[in-house]
Coordinates of C-alpha atoms in Angstrom, one line a residue:
M1485 CA -29.8 10.0 -22.9
F1486 CA -28.2 8.4 -19.9
Q1487 CA -30.0 5.9 -17.7
I1488 CA -29.6 6.2 -13.9
E1489 CA -29.3 2.8 -12.2
S1490 CA -29.4 2.0 -8.5
G1491 CA -28.0 -1.0 -6.6
V1492 CA -25.1 -1.7 -9.0
E1493 CA -22.0 -2.7 -7.0
M1494 CA -18.8 -1.0 -7.8
P1495 CA -15.9 -3.4 -8.7
A1496 CA -13.1 -3.7 -6.2
G1497 CA -10.2 -1.3 -6.9
R1498 CA -7.0 -2.7 -8.2
T1499 CA -4.1 -2.6 -5.8
K1500 CA -0.6 -3.8 -6.3
Y1501 CA 0.1 -3.9 -2.6
P1502 CA -2.1 -5.4 0.2
F1503 CA -2.0 -2.4 2.6
G1504 CA -5.6 -2.8 3.6
D1505 CA -4.9 -6.4 4.8
M1506 CA -1.9 -5.5 6.9
L1507 CA -1.9 -5.3 10.7
P1508 CA 0.6 -3.4 12.8
G1509 CA 3.9 -5.3 12.8
D1510 CA 3.2 -6.9 9.3
S1511 CA 5.8 -6.3 6.6
I1512 CA 6.4 -6.9 2.9
R1513 CA 9.9 -7.8 1.6
F1514 CA 11.3 -6.4 -1.7
V1515 CA 14.5 -7.3 -3.5
D1516 CA 14.3 -4.5 -6.1
P1517 CA 15.0 -1.1 -4.6
R1518 CA 12.8 0.6 -7.2
Q1519 CA 9.9 -1.6 -6.3
A1520 CA 10.6 -0.9 -2.6
N1521 CA 10.5 2.8 -3.2
S1522 CA 7.3 2.4 -5.3
S1523 CA 5.7 0.6 -2.4
R1524 CA 6.7 3.4 0.0
V1525 CA 5.1 6.0 -2.2
A1526 CA 2.0 3.9 -2.6
A1527 CA 1.8 3.4 1.1
L1528 CA 1.9 7.2 1.6
R1529 CA -1.0 7.6 -0.9
F1530 CA -3.0 4.8 0.8
V1531 CA -2.6 6.5 4.2
R1532 CA -3.6 9.9 2.9
T1533 CA -6.8 8.6 1.3
H1534 CA -7.8 5.6 3.4
A1535 CA -6.2 5.5 6.8
P1536 CA -4.6 8.8 8.1
E1537 CA -3.8 7.2 11.5
W1538 CA -1.6 4.4 9.9
T1539 CA 2.1 4.7 9.5
F1540 CA 4.6 2.8 7.4
K1541 CA 8.4 2.6 7.4
L1542 CA 10.7 1.3 4.7
R1543 CA 14.1 0.0 5.8
R1544 CA 17.0 -1.7 4.1
V1545 CA 17.5 -5.3 5.5
E1546 CA 19.8 -8.1 4.6
G1547 CA 18.8 -9.3 1.2
G1548 CA 16.7 -6.3 0.2
W1549 CA 14.2 -3.9 1.6
R1550 CA 11.2 -4.3 3.9
L1551 CA 8.1 -2.1 4.4
W1552 CA 6.4 -2.3 7.8
R1553 CA 3.1 -1.1 8.9
L1554 CA 3.7 0.4 12.3
S1555 CA 0.3 1.6 13.4

């Protein structure tokens, strides 16, 4: 049998990128293009599930890549 319990807090989800802490205009810099692309895909998933009104853009900059939160 299974016991049903109330009031047990769910542990925080693991996240590799701090999208939830970012404000419009904030950005994350990446040196590795694979990691930059991974962050872009993760940002799209974050927007789809948590914040549909947010937008992110990934651009190549001097010395690597940068992912911005636009809105």
